[in-house]
Structures are given as structure tokens and as C-alpha cells.
Short mmCIF file of N, CA, C and O in Angstrom, two decimals:
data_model
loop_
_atom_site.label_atom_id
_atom_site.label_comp_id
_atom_site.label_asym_id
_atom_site.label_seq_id
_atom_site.Cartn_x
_atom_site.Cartn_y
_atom_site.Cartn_z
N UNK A 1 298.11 105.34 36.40
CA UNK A 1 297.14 105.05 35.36
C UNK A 1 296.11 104.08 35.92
O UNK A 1 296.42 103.00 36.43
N UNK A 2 294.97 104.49 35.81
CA UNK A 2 293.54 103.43 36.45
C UNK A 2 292.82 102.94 35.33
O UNK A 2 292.33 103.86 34.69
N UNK A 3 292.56 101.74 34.84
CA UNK A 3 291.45 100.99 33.70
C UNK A 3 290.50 100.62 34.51
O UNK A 3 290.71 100.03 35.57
N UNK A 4 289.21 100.96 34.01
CA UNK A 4 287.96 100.79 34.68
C UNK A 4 287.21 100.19 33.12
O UNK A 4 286.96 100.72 32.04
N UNK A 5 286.99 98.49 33.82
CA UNK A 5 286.56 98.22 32.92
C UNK A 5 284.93 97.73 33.31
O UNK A 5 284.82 97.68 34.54
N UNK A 6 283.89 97.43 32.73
CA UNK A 6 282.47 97.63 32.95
C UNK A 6 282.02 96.47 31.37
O UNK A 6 282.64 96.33 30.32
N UNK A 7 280.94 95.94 31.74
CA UNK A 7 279.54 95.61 30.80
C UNK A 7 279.38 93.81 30.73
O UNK A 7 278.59 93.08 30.12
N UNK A 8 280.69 93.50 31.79
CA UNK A 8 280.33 92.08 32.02
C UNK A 8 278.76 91.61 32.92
O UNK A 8 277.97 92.40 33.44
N UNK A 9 278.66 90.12 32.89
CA UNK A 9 277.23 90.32 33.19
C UNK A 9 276.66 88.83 32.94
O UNK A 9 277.76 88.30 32.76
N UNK A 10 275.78 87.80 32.82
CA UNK A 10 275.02 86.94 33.17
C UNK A 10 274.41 86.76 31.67
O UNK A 10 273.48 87.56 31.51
N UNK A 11 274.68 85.89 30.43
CA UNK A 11 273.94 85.67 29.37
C UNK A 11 273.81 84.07 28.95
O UNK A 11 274.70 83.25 29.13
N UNK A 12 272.87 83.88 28.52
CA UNK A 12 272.46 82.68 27.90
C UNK A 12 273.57 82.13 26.71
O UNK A 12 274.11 82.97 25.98
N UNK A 13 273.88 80.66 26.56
CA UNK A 13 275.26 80.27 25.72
C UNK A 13 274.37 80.73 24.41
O UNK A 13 273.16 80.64 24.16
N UNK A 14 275.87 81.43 23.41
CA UNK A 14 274.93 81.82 21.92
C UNK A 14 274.83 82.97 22.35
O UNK A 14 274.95 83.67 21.34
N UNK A 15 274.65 83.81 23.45
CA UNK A 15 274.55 85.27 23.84
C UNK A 15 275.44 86.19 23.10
O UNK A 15 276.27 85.74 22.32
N UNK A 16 275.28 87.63 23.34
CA UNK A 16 276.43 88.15 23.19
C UNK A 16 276.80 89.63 24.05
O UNK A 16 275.96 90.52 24.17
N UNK A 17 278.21 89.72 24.61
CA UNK A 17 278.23 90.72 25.20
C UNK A 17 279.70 91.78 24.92
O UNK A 17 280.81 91.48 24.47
N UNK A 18 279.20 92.94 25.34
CA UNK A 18 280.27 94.30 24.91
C UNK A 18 280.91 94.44 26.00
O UNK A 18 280.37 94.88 27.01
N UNK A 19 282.30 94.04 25.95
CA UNK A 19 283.42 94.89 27.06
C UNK A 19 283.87 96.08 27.01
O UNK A 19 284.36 96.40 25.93
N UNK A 20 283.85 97.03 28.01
CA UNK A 20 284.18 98.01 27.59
C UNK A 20 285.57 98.50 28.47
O UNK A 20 285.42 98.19 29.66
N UNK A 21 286.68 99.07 28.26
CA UNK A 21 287.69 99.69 28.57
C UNK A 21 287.93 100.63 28.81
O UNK A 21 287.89 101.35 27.81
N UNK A 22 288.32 101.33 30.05
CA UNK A 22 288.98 103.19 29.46
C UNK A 22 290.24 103.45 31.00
O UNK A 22 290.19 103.10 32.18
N UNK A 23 291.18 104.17 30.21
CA UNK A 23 292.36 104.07 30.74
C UNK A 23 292.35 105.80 31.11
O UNK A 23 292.28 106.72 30.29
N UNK A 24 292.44 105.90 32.60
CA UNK A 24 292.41 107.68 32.80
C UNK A 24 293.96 107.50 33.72
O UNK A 24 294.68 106.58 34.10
N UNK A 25 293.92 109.05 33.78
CA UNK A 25 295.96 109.21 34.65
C UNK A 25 296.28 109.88 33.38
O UNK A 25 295.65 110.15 32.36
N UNK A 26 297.45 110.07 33.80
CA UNK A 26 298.56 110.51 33.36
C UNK A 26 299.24 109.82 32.00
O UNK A 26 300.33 109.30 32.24
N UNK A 27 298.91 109.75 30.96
CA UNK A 27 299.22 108.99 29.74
C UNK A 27 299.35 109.41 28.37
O UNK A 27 298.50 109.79 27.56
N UNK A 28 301.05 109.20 28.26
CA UNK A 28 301.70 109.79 27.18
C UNK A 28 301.32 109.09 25.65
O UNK A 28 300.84 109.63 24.65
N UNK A 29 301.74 107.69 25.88
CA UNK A 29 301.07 106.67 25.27
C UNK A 29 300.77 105.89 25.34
O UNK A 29 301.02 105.41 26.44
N UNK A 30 299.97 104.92 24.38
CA UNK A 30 299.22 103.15 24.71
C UNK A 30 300.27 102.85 23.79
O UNK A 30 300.38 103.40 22.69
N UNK A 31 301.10 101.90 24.28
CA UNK A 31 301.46 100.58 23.05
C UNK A 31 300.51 99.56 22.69
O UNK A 31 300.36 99.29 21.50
N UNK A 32 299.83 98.95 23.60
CA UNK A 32 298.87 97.89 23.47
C UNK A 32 297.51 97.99 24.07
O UNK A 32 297.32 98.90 24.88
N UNK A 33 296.71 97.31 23.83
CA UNK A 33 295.70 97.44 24.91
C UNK A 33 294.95 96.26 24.63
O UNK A 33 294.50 96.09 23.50
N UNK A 34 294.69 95.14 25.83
CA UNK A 34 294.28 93.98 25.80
C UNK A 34 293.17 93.59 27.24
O UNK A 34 292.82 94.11 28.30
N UNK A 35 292.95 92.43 26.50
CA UNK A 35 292.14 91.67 27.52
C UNK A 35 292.31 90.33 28.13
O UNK A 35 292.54 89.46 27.28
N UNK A 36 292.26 89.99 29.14
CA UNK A 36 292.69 88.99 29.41
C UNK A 36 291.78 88.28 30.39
O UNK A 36 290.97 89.01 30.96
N UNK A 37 291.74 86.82 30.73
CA UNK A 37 290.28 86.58 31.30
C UNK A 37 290.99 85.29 32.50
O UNK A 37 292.08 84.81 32.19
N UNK A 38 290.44 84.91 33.56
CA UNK A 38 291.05 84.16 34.62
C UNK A 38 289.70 83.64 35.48
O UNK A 38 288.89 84.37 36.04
N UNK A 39 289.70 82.23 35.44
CA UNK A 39 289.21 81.21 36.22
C UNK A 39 290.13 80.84 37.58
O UNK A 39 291.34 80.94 37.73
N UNK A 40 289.05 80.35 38.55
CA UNK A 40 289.53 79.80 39.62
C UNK A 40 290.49 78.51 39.43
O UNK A 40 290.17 77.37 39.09
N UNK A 41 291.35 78.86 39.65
CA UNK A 41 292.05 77.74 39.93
C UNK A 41 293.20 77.73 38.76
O UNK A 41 293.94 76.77 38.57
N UNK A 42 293.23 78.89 38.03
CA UNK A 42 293.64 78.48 36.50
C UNK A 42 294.67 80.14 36.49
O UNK A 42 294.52 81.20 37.11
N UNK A 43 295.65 79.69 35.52
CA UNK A 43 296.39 81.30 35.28
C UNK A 43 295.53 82.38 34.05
O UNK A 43 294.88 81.90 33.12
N UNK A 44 295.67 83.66 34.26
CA UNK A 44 295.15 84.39 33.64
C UNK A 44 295.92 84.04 32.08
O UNK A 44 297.05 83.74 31.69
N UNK A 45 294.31 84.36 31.40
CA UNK A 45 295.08 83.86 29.63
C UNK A 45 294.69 84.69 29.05
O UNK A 45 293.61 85.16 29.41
N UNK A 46 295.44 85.34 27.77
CA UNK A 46 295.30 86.71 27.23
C UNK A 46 294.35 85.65 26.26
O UNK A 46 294.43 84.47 25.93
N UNK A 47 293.22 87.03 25.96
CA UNK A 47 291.66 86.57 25.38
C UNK A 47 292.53 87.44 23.75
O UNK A 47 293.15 86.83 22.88
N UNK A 48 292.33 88.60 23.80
CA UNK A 48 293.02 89.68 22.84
C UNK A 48 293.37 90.89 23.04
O UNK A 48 293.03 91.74 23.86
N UNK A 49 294.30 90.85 21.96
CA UNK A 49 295.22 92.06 22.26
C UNK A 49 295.42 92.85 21.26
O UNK A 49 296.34 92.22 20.73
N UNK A 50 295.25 93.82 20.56
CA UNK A 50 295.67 95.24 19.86
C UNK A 50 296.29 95.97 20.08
O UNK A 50 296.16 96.37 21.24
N UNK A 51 297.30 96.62 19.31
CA UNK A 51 298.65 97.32 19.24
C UNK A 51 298.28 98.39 18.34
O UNK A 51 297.61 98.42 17.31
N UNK A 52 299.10 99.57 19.23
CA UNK A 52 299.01 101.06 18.46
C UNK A 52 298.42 101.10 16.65
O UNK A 52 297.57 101.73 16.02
N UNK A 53 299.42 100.08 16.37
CA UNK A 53 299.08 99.62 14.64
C UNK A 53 297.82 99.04 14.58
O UNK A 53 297.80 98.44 13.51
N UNK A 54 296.78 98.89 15.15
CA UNK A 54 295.40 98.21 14.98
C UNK A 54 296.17 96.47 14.21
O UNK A 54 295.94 95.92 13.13
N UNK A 55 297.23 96.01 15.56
CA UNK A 55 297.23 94.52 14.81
C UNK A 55 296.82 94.00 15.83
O UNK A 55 297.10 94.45 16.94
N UNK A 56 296.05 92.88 15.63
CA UNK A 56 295.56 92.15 16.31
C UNK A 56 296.02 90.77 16.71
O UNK A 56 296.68 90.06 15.96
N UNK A 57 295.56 90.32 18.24
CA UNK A 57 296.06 88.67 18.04
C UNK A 57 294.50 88.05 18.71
O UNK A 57 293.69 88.92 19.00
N UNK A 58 294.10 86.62 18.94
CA UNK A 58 293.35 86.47 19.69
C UNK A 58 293.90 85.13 20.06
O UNK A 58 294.69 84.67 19.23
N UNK A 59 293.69 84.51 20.96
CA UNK A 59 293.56 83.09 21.86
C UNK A 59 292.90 82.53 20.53
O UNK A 59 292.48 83.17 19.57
N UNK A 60 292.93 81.14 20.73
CA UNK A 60 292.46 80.11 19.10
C UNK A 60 290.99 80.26 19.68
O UNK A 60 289.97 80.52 19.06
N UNK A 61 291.17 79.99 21.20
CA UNK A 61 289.49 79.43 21.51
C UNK A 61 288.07 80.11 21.29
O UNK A 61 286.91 79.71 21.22
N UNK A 62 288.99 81.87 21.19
CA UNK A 62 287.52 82.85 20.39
C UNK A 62 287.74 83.04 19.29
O UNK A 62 286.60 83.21 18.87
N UNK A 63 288.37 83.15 18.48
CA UNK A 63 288.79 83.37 17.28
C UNK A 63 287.65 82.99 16.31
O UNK A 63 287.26 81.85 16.06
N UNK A 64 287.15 84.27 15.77
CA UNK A 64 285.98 84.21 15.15
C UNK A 64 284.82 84.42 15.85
O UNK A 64 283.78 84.70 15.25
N UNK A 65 284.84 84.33 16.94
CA UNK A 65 283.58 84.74 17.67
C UNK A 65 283.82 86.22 18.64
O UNK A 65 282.80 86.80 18.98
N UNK A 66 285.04 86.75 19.03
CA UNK A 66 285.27 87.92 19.64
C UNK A 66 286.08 88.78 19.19
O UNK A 66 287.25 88.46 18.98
N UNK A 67 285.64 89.94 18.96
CA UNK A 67 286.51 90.91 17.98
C UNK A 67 286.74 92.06 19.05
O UNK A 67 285.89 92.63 19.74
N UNK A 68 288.10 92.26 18.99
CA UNK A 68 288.51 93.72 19.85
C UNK A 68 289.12 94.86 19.28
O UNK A 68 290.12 94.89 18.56
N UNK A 69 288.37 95.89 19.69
CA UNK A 69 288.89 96.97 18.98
C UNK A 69 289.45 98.43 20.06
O UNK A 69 289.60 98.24 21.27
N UNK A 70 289.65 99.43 19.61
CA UNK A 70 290.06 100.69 20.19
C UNK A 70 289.79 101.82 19.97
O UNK A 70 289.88 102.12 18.78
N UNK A 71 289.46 102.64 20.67
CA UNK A 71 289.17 104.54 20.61
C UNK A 71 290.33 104.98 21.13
O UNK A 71 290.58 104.92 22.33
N UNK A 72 291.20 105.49 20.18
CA UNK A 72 292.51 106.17 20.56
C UNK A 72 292.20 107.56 21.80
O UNK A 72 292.58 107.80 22.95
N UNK A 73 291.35 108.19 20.83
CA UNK A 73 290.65 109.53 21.51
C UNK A 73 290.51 109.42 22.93
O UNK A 73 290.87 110.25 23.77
N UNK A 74 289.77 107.98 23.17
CA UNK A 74 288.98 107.60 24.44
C UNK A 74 290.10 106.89 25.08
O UNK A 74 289.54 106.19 25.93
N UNK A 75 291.22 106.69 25.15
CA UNK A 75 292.15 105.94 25.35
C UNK A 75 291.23 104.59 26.17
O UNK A 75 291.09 104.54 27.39
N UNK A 76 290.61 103.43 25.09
CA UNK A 76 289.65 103.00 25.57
C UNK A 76 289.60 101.60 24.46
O UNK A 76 289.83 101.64 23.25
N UNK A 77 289.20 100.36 25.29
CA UNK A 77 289.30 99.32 23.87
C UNK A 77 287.97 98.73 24.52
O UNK A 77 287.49 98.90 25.64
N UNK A 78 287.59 98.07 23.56
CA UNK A 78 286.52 97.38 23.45
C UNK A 78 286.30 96.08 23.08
O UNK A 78 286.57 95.93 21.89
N UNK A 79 285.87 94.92 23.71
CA UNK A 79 285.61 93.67 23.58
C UNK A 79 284.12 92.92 23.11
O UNK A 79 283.29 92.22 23.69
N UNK A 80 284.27 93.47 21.75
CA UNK A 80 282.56 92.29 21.56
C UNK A 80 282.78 90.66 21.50
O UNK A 80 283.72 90.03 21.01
N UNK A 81 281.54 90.16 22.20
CA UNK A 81 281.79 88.52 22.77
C UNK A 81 280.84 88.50 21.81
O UNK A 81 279.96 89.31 22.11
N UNK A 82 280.55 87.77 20.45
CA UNK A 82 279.44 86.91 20.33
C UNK A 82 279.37 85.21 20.52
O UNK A 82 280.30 84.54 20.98
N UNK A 83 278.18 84.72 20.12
CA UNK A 83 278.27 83.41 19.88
C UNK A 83 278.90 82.74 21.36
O UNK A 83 279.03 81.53 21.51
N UNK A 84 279.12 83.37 22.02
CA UNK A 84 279.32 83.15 24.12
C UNK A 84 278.93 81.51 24.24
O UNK A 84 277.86 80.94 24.03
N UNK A 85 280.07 81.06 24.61
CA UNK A 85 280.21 79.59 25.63
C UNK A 85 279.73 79.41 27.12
O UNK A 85 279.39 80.42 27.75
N UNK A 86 279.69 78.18 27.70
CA UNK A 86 279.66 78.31 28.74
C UNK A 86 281.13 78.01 29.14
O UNK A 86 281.22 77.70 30.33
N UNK A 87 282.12 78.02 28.57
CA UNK A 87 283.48 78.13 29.00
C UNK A 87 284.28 79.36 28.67
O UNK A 87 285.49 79.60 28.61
N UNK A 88 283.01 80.14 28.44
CA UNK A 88 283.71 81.33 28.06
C UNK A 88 283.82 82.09 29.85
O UNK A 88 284.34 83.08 30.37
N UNK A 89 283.37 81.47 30.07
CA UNK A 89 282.74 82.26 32.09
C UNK A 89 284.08 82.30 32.65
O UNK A 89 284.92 81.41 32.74
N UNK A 90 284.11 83.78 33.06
CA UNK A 90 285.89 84.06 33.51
C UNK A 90 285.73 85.55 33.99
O UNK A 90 284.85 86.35 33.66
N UNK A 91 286.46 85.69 34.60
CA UNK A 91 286.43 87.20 35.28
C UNK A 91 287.38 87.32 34.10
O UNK A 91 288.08 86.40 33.69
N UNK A 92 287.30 89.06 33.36
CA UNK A 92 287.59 89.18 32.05
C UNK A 92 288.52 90.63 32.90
O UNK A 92 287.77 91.36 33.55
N UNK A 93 289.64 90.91 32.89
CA UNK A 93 290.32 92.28 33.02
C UNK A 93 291.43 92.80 32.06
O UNK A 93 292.49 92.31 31.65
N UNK A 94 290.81 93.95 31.86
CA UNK A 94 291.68 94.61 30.51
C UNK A 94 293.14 95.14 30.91
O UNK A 94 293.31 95.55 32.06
N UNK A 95 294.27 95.13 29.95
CA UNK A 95 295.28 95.57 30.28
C UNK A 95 296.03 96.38 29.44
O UNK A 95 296.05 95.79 28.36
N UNK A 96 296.78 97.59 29.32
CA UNK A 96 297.20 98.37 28.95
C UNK A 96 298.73 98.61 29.08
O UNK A 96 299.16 98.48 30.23
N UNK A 97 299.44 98.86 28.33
CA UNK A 97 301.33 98.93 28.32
C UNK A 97 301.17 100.89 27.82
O UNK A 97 300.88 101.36 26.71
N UNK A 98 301.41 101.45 28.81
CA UNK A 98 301.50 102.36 28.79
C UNK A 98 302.54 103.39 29.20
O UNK A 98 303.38 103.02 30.01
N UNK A 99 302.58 104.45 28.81
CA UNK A 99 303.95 104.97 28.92
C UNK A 99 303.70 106.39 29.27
O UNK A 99 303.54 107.26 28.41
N UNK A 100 303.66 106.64 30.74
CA UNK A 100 302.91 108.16 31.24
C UNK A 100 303.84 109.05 30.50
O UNK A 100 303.53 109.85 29.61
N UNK A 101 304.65 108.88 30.84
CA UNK A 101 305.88 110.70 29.91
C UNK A 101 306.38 110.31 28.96
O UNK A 101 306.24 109.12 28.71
N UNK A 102 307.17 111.17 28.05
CA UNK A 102 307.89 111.17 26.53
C UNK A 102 309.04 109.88 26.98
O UNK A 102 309.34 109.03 26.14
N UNK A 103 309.65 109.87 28.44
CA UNK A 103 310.98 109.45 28.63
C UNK A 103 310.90 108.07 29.38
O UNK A 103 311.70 107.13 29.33
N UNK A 104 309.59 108.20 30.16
CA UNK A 104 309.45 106.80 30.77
C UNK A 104 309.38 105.59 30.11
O UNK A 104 309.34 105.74 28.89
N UNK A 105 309.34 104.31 30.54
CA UNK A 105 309.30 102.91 29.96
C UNK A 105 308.02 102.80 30.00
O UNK A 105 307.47 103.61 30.76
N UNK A 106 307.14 101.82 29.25
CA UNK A 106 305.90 101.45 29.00
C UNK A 106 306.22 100.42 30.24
O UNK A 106 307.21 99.76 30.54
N UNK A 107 305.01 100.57 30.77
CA UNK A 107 304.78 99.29 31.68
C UNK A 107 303.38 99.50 32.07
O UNK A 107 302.86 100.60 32.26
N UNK A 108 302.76 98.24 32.19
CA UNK A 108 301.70 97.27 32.92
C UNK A 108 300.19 98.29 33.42
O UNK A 108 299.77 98.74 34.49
N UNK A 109 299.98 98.31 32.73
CA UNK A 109 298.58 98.46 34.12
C UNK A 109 297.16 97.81 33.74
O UNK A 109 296.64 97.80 32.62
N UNK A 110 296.68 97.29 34.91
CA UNK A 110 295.43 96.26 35.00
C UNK A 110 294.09 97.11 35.53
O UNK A 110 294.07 98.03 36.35
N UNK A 111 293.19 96.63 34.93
CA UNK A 111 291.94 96.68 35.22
C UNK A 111 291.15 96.13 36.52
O UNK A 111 291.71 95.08 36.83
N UNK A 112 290.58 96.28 37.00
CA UNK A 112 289.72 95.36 37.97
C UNK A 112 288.97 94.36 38.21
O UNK A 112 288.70 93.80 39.28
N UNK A 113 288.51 94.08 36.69
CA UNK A 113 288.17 92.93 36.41
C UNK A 113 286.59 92.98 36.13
O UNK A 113 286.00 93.86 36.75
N UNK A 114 285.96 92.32 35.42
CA UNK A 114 284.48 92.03 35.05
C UNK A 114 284.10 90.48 34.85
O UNK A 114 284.61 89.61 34.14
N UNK A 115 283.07 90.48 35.68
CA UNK A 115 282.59 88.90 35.83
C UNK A 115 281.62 88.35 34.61
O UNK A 115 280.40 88.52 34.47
N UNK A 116 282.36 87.78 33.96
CA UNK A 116 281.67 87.37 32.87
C UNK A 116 280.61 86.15 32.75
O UNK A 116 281.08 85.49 31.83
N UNK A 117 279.52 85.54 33.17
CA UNK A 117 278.79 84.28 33.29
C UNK A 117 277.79 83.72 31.98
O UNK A 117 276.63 84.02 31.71
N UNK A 118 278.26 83.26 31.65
CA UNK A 118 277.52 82.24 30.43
C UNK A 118 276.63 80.92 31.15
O UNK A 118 277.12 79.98 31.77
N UNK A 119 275.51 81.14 30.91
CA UNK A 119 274.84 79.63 31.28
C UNK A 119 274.16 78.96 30.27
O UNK A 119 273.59 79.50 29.33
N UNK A 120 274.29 77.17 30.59
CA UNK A 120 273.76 77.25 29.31
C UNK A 120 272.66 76.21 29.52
O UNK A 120 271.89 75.93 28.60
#
């Protein structure tokens, strides 16, 4: 399973920007599909995450300012940033719990990552 994620990019603080997701391979099902974002020097921290059930969680620190959603069809989630920090600046990579056949275990797969830069 490969996530190719795309639409990170360079905005003014107060900006706002669209993450976009899409999960191709071999895939029976999504349990989850999230995002998660990582600074130098720092461990990767889940930003948000959505579950088959459209439930949601987010980190406190966007909460209210970034809403994530999903295209089942597109096996594909989506990250709108508004209202953008300059501590929002993080390489942003999406992640998926997926389960290629009827019989296999859901497990892991990562994105490549998108460079997210807020200046302010």
C-alpha cells in the first residue's frame, strides 16, 4: 500500500492550507486514516485522525482551526489547515491502518511526508 500525500507549501500566519491524501495497492480496508506532523528534533505527533465511523480526534493545539475529513471512494483523507501558526511548521505525513485482504491484520502504512511552512 503507497500514500502519496501533496498540497503542503509556504503561507503567511492566519493562512490557510488543504492536505491532501490517497492510498493506492492492494486494499481491502481503511480502519483509520490520519495525519501526523514531525519537527526536527521532536517525535512525530498525531495532528488528526478519522475512523471508518467518521469519528474524529484532533491534538488540543488545532482544535478548531483544522478539520479532517475522508473520500471512502477515493480511499483518500483530507486535511484543511485554517487560521495557520507559525508553530504549525512541520513536515505533515498521512497515515493509514489498513487491511489488504478479507484475512489479513490491519497494519501501518505512511506517507512521505509534506513540508508544511508558516511564516509570520
Amino acid at each position: 500500500v503507497q500514500l502519496q500525500a501533496s498540497g503542503g507549501g509556504l503561507v503567511d500566519a492566519g493562512g490557510s492550507l488543504r492536505l491532501s491524501c490517497t492510498a493506492s495497492g492492494t486494499i481491502f480496508s481503511i480502519n483509520s486514516l490520519g495525519w501526523y506532523r514531525q519537527t526536527p528534533g521532536k517525535q512525530r505527533e498525531l495532528v488528526a485522525r478519522i475512523t471508518r465511523d467518521n469519528n474524529t480526534n484532533y491534538a488540543d493545539s488545532v482544535k478548531g482551526r483544522f478539520t479532517i475529513s475522508k473520500d471512502n471512494a477515493k480511499n483518500s483523507t483530507y486535511l484543511q489547515m485554517d487560521s495557520l501558526k507559525p508553530e504549525d511548521t512541520a513536515v505533515y505525513y498521512c497515515n493509514a491502518d489498513v487491511r489488504r485482504f478479507s484475512a489479513s491484520p490491519y497494519r501501518d502504512a505512511w506517507g512521505q511526508g509534506t513540508l508544511v511552512t508558516v511564516s509570520s
